Structure formats: C-alpha cells, structure tokens
Short mmCIF file of C-alpha atoms and ligand atoms in Angstrom, two decimals:
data_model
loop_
_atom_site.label_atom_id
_atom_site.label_comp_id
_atom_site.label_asym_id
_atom_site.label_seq_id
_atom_site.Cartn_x
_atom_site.Cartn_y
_atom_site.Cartn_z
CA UNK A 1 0.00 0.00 0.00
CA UNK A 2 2.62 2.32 0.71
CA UNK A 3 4.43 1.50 -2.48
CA UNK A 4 1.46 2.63 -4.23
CA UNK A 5 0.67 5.54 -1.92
CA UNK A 6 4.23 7.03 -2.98
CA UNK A 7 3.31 6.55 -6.74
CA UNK A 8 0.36 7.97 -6.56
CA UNK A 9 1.74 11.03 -4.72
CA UNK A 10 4.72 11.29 -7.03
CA UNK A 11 2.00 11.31 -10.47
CA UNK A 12 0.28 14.40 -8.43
CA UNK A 13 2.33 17.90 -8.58
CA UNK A 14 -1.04 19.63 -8.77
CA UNK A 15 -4.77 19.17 -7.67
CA UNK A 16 -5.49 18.73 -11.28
CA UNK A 17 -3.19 15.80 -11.30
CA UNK A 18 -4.45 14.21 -8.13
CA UNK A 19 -8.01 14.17 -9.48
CA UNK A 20 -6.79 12.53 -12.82
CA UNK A 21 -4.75 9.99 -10.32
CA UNK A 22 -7.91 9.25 -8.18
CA UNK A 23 -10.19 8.89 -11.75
CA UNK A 24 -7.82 6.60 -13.00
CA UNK A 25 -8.02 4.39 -10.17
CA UNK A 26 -11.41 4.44 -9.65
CA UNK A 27 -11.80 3.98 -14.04
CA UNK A 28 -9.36 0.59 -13.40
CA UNK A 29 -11.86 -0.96 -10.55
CA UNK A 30 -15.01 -0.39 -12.63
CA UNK A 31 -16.21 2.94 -11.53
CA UNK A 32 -18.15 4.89 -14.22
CA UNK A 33 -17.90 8.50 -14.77
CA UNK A 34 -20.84 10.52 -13.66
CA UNK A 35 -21.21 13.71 -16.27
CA UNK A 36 -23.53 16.63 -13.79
CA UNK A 37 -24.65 17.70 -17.10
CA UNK A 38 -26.14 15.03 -18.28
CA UNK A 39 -29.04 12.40 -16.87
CA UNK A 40 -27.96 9.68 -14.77
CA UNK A 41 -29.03 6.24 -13.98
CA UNK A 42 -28.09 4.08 -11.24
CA UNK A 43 -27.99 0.56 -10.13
CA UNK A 44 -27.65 -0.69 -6.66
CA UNK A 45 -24.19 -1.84 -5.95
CA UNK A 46 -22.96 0.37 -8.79
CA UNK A 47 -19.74 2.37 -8.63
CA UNK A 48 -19.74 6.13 -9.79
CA UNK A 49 -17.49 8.99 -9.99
CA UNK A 50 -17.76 12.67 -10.87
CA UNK A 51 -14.86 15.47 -11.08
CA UNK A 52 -15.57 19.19 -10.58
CA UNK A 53 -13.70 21.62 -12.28
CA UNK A 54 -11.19 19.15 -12.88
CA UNK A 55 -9.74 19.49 -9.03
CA UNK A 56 -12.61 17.86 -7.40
CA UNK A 57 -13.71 14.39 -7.04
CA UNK A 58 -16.30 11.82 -5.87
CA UNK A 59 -16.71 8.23 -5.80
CA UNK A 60 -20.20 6.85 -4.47
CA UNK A 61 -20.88 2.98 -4.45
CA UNK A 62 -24.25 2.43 -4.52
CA UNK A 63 -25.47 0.53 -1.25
CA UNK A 64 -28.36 -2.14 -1.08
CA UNK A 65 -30.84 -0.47 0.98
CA UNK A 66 -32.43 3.06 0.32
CA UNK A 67 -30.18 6.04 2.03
CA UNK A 68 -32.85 7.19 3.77
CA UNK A 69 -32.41 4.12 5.57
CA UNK A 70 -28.68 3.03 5.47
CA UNK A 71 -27.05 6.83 5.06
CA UNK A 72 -24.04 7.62 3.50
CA UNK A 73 -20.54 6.60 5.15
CA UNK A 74 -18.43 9.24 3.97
CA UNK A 75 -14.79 9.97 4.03
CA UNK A 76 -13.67 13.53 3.01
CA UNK A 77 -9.99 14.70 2.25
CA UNK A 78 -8.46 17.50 -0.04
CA UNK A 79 -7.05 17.88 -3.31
CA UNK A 80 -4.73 20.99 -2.85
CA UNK A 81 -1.53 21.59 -1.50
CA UNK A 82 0.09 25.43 -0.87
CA UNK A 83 2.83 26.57 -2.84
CA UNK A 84 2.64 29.22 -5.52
CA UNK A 85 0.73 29.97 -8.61
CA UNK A 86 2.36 31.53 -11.88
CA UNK A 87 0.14 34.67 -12.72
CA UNK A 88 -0.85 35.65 -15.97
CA UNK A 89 1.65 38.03 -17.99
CA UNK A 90 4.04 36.14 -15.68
CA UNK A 91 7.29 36.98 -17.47
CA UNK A 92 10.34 39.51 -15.95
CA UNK A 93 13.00 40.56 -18.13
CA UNK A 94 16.38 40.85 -16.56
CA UNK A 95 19.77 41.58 -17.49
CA UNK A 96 22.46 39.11 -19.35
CA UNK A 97 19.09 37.47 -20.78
CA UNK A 98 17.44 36.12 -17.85
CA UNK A 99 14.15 35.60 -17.31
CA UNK A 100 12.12 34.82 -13.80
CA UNK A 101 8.41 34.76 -13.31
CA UNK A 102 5.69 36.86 -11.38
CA UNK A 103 4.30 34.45 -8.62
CA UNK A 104 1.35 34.42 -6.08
CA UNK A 105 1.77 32.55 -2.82
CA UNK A 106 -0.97 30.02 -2.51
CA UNK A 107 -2.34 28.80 1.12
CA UNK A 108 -0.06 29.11 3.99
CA UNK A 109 3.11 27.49 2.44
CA UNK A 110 6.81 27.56 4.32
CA UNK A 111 8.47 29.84 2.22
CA UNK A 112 12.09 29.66 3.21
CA UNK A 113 11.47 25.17 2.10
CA UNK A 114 11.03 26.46 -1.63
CA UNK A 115 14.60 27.87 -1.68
CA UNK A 116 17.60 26.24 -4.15
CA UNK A 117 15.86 23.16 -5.20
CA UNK A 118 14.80 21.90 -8.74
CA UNK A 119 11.31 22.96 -9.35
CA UNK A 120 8.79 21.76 -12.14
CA UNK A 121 5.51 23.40 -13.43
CA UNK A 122 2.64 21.71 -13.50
CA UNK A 123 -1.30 22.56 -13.54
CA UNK A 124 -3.92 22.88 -16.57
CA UNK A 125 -4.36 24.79 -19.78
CA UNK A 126 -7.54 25.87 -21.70
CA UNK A 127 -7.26 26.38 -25.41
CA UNK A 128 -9.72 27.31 -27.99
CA UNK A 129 -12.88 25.34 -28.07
CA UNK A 130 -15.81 24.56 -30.52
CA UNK A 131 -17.37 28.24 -28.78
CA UNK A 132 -16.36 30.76 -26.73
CA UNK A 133 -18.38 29.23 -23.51
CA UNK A 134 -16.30 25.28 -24.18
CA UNK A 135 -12.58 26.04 -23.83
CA UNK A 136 -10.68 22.70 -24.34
CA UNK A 137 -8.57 21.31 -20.90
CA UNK A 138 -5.68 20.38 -20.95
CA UNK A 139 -3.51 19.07 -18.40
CA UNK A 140 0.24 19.39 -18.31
CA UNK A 141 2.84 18.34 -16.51
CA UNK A 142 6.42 19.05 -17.03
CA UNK A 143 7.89 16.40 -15.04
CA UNK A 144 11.64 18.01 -15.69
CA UNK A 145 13.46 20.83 -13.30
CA UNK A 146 12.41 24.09 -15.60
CA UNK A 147 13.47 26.86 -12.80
CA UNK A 148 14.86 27.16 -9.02
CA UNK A 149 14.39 30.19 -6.41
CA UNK A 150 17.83 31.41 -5.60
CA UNK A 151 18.17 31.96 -2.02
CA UNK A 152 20.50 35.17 -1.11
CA UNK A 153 24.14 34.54 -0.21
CA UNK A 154 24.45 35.55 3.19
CA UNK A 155 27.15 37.86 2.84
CA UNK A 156 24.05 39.95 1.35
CA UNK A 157 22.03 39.13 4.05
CA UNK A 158 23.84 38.42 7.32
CA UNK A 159 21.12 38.10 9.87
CA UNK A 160 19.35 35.37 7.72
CA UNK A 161 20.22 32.91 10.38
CA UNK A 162 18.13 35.21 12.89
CA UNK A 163 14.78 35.39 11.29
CA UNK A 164 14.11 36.96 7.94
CA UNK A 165 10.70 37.76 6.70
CA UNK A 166 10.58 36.97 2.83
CA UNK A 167 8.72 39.21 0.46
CA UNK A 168 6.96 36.88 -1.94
CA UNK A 169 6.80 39.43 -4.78
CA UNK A 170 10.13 40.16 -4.30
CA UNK A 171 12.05 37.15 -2.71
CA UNK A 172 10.24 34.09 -4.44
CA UNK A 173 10.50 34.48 -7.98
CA UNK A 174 11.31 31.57 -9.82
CA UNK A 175 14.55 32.07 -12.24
CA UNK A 176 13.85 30.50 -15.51
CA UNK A 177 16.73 30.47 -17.18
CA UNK A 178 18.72 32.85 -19.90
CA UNK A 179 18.19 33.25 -23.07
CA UNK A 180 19.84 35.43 -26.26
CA UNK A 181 17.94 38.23 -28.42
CA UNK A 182 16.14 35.89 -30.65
CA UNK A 183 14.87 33.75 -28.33
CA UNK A 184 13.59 36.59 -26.46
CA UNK A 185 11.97 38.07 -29.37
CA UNK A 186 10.72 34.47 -30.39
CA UNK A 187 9.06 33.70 -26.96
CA UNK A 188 7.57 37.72 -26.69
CA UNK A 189 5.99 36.89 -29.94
CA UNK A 190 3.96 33.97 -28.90
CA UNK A 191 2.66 35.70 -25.95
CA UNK A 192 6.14 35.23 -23.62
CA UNK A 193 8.00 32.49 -22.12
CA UNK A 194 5.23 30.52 -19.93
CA UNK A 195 2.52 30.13 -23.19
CA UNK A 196 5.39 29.26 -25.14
CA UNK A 197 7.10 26.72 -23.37
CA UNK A 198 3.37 25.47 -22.78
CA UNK A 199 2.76 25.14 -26.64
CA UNK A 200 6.21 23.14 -27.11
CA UNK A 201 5.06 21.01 -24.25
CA UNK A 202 1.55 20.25 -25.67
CA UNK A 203 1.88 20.40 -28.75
CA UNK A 204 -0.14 23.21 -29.82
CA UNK A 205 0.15 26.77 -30.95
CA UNK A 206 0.91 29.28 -28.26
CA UNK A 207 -1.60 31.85 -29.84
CA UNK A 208 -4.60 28.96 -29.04
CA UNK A 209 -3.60 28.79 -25.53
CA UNK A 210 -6.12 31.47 -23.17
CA UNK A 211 -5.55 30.88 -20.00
CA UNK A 212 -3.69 28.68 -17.48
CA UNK A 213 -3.54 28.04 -13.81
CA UNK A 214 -0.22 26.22 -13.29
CA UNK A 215 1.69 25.70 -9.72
CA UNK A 216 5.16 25.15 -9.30
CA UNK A 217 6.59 22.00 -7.08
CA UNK A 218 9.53 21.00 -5.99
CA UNK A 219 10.77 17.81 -8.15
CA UNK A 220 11.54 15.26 -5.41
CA UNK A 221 10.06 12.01 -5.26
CA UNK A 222 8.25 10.04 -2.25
CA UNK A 223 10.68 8.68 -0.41
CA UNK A 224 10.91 6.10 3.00
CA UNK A 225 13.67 7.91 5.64
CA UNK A 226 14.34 6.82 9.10
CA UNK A 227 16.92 3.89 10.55
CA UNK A 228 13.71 1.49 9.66
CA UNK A 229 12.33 3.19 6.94
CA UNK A 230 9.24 4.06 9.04
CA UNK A 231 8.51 7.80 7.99
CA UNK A 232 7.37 8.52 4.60
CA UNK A 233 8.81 12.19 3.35
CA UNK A 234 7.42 13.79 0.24
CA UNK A 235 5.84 16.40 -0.62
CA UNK A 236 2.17 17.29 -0.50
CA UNK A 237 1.28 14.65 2.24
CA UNK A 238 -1.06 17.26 3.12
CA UNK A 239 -3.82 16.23 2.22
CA UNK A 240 -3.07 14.05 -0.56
CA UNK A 241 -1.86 11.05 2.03
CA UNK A 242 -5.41 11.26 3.34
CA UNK A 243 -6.86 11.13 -0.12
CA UNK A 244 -5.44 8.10 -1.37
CA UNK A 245 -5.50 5.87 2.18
CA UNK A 246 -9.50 6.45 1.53
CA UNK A 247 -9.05 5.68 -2.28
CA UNK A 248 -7.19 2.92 -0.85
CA UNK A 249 -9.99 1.33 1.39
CA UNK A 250 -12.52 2.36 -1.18
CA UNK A 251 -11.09 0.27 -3.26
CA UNK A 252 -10.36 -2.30 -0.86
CA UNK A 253 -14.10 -2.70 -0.18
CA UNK A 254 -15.36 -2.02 -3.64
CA UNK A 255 -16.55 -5.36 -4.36
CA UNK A 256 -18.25 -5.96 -1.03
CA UNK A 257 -21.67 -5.67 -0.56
CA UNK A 258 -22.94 -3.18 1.63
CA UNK A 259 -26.53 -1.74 2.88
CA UNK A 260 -25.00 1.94 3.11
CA UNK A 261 -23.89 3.98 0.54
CA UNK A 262 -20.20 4.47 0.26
CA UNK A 263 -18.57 8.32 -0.77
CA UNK A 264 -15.32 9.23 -1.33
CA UNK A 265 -14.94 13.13 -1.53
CA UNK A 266 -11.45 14.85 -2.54
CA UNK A 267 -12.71 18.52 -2.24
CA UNK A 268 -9.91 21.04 -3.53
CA UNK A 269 -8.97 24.83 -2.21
CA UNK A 270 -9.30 24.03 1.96
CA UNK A 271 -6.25 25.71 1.74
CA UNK A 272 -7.61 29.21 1.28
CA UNK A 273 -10.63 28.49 3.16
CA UNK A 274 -12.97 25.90 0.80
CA UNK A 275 -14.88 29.00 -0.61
CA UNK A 276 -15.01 27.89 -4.07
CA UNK A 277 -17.69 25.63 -6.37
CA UNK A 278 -15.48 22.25 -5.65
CA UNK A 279 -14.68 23.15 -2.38
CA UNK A 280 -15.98 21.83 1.21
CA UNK A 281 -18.06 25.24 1.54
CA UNK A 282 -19.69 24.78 -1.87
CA UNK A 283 -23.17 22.78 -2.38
CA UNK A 284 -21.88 20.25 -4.26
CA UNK A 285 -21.90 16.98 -1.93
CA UNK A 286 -24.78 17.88 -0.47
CA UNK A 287 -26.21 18.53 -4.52
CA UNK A 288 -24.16 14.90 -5.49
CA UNK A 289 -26.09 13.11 -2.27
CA UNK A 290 -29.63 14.74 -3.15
CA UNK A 291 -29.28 13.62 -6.62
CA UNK A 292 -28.67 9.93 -5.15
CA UNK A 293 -31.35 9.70 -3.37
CA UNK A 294 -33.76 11.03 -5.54
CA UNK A 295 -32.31 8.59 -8.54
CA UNK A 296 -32.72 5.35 -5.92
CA UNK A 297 -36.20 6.34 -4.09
CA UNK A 298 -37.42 9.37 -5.52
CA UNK A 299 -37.63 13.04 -5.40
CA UNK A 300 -39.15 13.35 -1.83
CA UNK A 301 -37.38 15.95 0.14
CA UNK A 302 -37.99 14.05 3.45
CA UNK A 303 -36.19 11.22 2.33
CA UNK A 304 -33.06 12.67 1.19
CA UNK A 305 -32.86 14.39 4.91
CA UNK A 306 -33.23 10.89 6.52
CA UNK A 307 -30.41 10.43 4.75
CA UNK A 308 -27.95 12.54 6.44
CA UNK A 309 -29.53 12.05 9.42
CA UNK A 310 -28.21 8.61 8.98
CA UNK A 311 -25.10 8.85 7.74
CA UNK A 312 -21.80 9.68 9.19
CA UNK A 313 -18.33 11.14 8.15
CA UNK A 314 -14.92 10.93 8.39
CA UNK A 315 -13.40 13.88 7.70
CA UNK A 316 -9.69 13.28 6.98
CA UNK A 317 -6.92 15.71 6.89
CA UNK A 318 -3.26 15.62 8.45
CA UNK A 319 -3.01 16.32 12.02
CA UNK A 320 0.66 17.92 13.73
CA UNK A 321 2.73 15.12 14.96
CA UNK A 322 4.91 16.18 17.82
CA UNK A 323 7.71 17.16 17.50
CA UNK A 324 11.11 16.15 19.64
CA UNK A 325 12.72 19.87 18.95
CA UNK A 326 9.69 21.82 20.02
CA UNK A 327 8.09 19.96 22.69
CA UNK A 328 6.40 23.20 24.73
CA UNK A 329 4.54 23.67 21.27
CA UNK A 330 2.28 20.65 22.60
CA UNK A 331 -0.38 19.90 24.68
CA UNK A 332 1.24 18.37 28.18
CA UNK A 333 -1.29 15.35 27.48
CA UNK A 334 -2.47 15.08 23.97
CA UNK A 335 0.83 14.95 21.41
CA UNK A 336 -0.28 12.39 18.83
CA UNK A 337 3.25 10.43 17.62
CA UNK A 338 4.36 9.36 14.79
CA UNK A 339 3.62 5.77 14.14
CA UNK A 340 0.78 6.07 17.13
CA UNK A 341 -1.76 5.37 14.82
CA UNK A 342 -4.54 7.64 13.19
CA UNK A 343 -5.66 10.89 15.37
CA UNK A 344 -8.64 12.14 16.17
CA UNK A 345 -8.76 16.09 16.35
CA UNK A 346 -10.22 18.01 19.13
CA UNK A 347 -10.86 21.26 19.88
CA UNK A 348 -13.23 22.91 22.68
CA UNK A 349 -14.07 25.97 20.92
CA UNK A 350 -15.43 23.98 17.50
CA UNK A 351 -12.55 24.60 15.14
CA UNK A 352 -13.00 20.81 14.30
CA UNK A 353 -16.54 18.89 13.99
CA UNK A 354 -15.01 16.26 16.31
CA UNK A 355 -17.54 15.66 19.39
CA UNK A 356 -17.87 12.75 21.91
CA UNK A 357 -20.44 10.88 19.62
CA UNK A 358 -18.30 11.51 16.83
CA UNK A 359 -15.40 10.48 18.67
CA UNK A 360 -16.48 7.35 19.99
CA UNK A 361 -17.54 6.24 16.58
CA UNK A 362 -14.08 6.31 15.03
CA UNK A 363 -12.63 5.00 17.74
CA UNK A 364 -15.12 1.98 17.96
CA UNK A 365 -13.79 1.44 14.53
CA UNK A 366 -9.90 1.63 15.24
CA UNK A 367 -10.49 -0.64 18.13
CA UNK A 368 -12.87 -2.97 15.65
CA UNK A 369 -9.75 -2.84 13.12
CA UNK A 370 -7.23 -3.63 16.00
CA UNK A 371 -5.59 -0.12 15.41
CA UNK A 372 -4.30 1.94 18.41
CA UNK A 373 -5.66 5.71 17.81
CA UNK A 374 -4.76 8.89 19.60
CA UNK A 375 -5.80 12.67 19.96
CA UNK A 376 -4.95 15.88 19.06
CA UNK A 377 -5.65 18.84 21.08
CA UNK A 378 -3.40 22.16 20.74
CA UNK A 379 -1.48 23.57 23.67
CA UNK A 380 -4.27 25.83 25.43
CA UNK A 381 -2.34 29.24 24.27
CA UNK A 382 -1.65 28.32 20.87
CA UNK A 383 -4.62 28.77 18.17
CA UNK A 384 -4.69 25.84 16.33
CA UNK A 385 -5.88 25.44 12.51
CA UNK A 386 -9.23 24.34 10.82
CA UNK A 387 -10.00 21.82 8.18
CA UNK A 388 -12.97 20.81 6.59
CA UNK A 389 -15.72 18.86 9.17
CA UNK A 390 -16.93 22.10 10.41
CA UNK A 391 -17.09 23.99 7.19
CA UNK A 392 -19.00 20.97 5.12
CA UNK A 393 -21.57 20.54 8.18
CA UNK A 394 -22.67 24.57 6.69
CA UNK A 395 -23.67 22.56 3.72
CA UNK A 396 -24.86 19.26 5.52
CA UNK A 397 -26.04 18.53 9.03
CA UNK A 398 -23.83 15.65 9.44
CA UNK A 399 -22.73 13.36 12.08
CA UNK A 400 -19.06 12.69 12.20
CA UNK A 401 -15.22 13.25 12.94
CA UNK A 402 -11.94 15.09 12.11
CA UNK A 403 -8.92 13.09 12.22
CA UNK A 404 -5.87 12.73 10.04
CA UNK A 405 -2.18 11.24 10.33
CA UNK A 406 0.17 12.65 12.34
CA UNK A 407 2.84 14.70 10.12
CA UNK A 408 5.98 16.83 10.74
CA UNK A 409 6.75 20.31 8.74
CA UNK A 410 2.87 20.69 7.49
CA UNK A 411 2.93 23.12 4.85
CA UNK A 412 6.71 22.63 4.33
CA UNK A 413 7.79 22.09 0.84
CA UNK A 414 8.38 18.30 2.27
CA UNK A 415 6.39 17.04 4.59
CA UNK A 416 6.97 14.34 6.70
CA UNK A 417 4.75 11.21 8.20
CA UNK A 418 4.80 7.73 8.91
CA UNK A 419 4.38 4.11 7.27
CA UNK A 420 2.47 2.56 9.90
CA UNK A 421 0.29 5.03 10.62
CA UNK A 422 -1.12 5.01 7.00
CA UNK A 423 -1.68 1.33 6.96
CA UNK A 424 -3.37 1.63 9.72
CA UNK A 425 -5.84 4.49 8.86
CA UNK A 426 -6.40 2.07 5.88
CA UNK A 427 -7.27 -0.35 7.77
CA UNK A 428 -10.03 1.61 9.75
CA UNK A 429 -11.08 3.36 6.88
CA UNK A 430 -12.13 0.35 5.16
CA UNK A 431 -13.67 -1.03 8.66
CA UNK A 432 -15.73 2.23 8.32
CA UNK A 433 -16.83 1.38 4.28
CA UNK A 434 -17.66 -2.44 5.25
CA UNK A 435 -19.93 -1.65 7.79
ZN1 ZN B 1 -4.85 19.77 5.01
#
C-alpha cells in the first residue's frame, strides 16, 4: 500500500493531477464516470465517480438499501496543497538574458522550504474550443526541473540565520533560465515564455492557448527515511496522504456488498478556506447526495434528509505530529506520535466537527480494526488550525469526525509522516466502508 501511496503522490504535482490519479483508479476498478450535465441512472451496488472543475472528485458505491435508511458513510480529504501559482503576464525581463516569473503565494506554504531546489511546473491549460463558452482542458505536466528560487548569499544578508521575513513578490521568484535576443523576441511573440514553453510542451500553438492556472513544485520524489524506513517524506502529504488511504480502502471494499452507501470526496482549495464551487463550503456533496437519493427512491425531500440524518463522516486531513525539537509547542497530554496510529482532532471551541459521539464512533472502529488511535488537542495558548468537518456541516447537518495522520513540517515544501500510521488508517477506513 505504501508503495502505491508514494506513486500515486509522485504522479500528483497539482490538484489537477491528483483528481486525474484518483479517476484513474477508480476507471481501473469499474467505476463509471458521472457527467452533472447530463441524466444519470443508477444501479444498486454500482460504482460512480464525478470530477468538478477538474480538481474535485467523488466516488459513491451504490449501497443495497435506500439512504434514507442506510445513510451515506463518507470519508472527506483535499485535493490541494500550498505553494505558488504563476500569474498571468508572468514573465520579468532581466539583465544578461534572464528571465524569472511573477508568482502568487498560494495557502499558507513555508516559504524559506522552496529555496535552491529543482522545481517543475505543473497545472492545466484551456485552449480554444468549438465556442467561446467550451474552452478545451488540458492538463500538463512538465515532469523536468524548468526553474529554481535562488536563495540570497548571506554575505548579502547576514542576519538570515536570525529570522528573515521573505517578500513573496520580491524574494520568491522563480529564475527561468537565460536566453539570447532571438529567443527573447521568439518567446515575446507567442505571448512570452510561460505560453510558449506550454505550446512546445503540448503540442499546440501558443496563440490557441487562453488561460492557465499552473503551480510550481519541488521535483523530489516520495521517499521512506528513518533507521527502519518508518517515515514517509514527500511532498504534499497534506492532504493528498489522506486522499489516497481512503481511495485505498474504497477500493479495498469495492466489491463488497454493503446496505449503506459508500462516498469518497477529494474537495480542492481548503487551503484558502474551501470558498469555491469544488470546495468543502460549496453545495456540491450535499447537490451529489440529493441527486442519489432522488435517482434510488425518488424526489421526496424528506427522504433525502433521513439520509444525512443517517449517515456519518470521516473527515480526513493531516493532524501535527509532535515534534522532539519543540516539545512546549504541545499539549502536556495530547501529542499524537508518529507511528501512534490515526488521530482524532479536538478542539473545545469547535474549530474541528469532532464531538464525543463523533469520537467514539471512530474509535469503535480503530479498536474494531485492531488499530491503536490517539488525539490531538493544541497547547491551550496556541490557536490551532481548521480543516474541513466544520465547514462541510454549513452545507450538511452531518454526524461525524476530524482526524488525520500525524505529520511533521505541514505546509513545508516536504512534509513528513509515517508508514504505519497510514496502513493503519487504511485499515479503519475500510472497517468504516464495510460496515
Ligand atoms: Zn490539510
């Protein structure tokens, strides 16, 4: 499992990848694409799957009974990672030839981890389409180092050691690379560098590419560390580990039978708060659920709010782990470890949807999956982060849980977690599915 976990983090630089990861998964076990535009039909113990925008996605198996009697048993994770975003008209001229790009910082990313290391480009493109209203995606990937972020010698900077607050519009431009007259003039006549390094890569003419939203990453693959090779290091753990352990135990389960109905949502943009259409604040589970119950007993409000009243979910992104360096950072009594199993978040003043009902559901389940499970609470004078539980339950008046794996350096370029703890959280995930 964790062979494949690393894979499947490696083929995902960008939520747009990660979606096309998780459809191709689910496309290899059977699962048939949902289209929102179109009509659907439905069989019991069918699997389905529909993408939003490309960076969204969301498996349902259909379950025997009626989900106004069986619910929904759902696990949610996210799609996106922070880092930074190229903006349009992205290109800086500078001298000797060189050329860097205009950048936007996206979520709450480490800046000073994006310094002096390889870095790729990766993210989607929309050309010209049949009409103005159906650009064609495409999604690109270019896999290769194409630019680095040059940290300042500190001869320049000598108190760098000390604490140094980087500008992003000034400190984190990526260099691209130099270049001679012609090629300048070349790549300013096909609408700069960026659209025409995208045309090359896709094969198309730059003048047909519109618009793009493409992230840079660091090129470094998933890799095991540790005397016993028991953490995993890579980057984007956040949230993507989360995403494919419940791809993994959908999967896992997908050819048992079951009376409830199994969903796997990967929602995209929790990093800047879920306000978009394919993110946790958005309608669209709660649209995706009413649309399955009204295809598998009808149209009856009443029954689609039995439903939720019956169903329950797991809301699953990466917890803190703690860590030996920084030990007053944690609460005296509640550090999760890594390799202590999957952790159940808590937090008095509702930052997480986690409650004692909720709670004693998933850990019912860890102890019904022989897995040892901890909790996460944050030291009582430091403010803690959010995640999604509380923000989908605007949407959907659901039962359920936050929890995650414990990780080091969340929101670092690199993240670290560990092995065991993501077979484990496989493990209850699928308990959670079967049931
Ligand atoms: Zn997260």
């Amino acid at each position: 499992m964790i062979q494949r976990l690393m894979e499947r983090l490696d083929a995902s630089p960008t939520n747009f990848q990660a979606v096309q990861t998780i459809a191709e998964a689910l496309e290899g076990a059977g699962f048939r694409r949902l289209l929102p535009e179109e009509a659907w039909s439905i069989e019991r113990g069918g699997k389905y799957y529909m993408t939003k925008n490309d960076s969204a996605i969301f498996a349902v198996i259909a379950g025997r009974k009626n989900p106004s009697e069986a619910g929904f048993h759902i696990i949610s994770s996210h799609s996106d990672s922070p880092g930074f975003k190229i903006k349009p008209n992205a290109e800086i001229y500078g001298d000797g030839g060189v050329v860097s790009l205009n950048v936007e910082k996206y979520g709450g990313a480490v800046l000073s981890t994006w310094f002096d290391r390889p870095l790729s480009i990766a993210g989607r493109v929309m050309t010209r389409g049949k009409d103005a209203l159906h650009p064609v995606t495409h999604l690109v990937d270019f896999r290769r180092p194409v630019c680095t972020i040059p940290n300042l010698a500190i001869h320049f900077n000598r108190q760098v050691n000390d604490g140094y607050a980087y500008s992003v519009q000034k400190d984190m431009k990526p260099v691209m690379g130099y270049f001679d007259e012609e090629e300048i003039s070349l790549m300013k006549s096909e609408g700069g560098l960026v659209k025409s390094m995208l045309g090359r890569e896709l094969g198309v003419d730059p003048k047909e590419i519109i618009d793009y939203e493409l992230s840079l990453y660091p090129v470094v693959r998933a890799t095991l560390t540790g005397v016993n090779e028991e953490y995993l290091q890579s980057p984007r753990i956040d949230d993507l580990s989360m995403a494919f352990t419940s791809l993994e135990a959908l999967l896992q389960t997908a050819d048992e039978e079951t009376d409830a109905w199994r969903v796997m949502a990967v929602f995209d943009n929790e990093e800047t708060g879920s306000g978009t259409k394919q993110g946790a604040h958005s309608p669209v589970l709660r649209s995706l659920m009413e649309r399955f119950v009204a295809l598998a007993e009808g149209e009856e409000r009443e029954r689609f709010l039995r439903a939720v009243a019956n169903s329950f979910m797991i809301s699953a992104d990466d917890a803190h782990a703690w860590h030996p360096n920084y030990s007053e950072k944690y609460d005296p009594t509640n550090h999760p470890v890594i390799g202590g199993g999957p952790v159940v978040k808590i937090n008095a003043n509702c930052k997480y949807m986690t409650d004692a009902d909720g709670s004693a559901v998933f850990r019912e389940l860890c102890r019904e999956a022989g897995v040892d499970c901890q909790y996460f609470v944050n030291h009582s004078d430091v403010a803690g982060g959010s995640t999604l539980g509380n923000i989908l339950t605007g949407q959907l008046d659901l039962r359920g849980v936050d929890m995650g794996c414990a990780i080091w350096a969340m929101h670092s370029a690199v993240e670290t977690g560990g092995v065991a703890d993501h077979e484990a959280t496989a493990c209850v995930f699928a308990r959670f599915y079967s049931c």
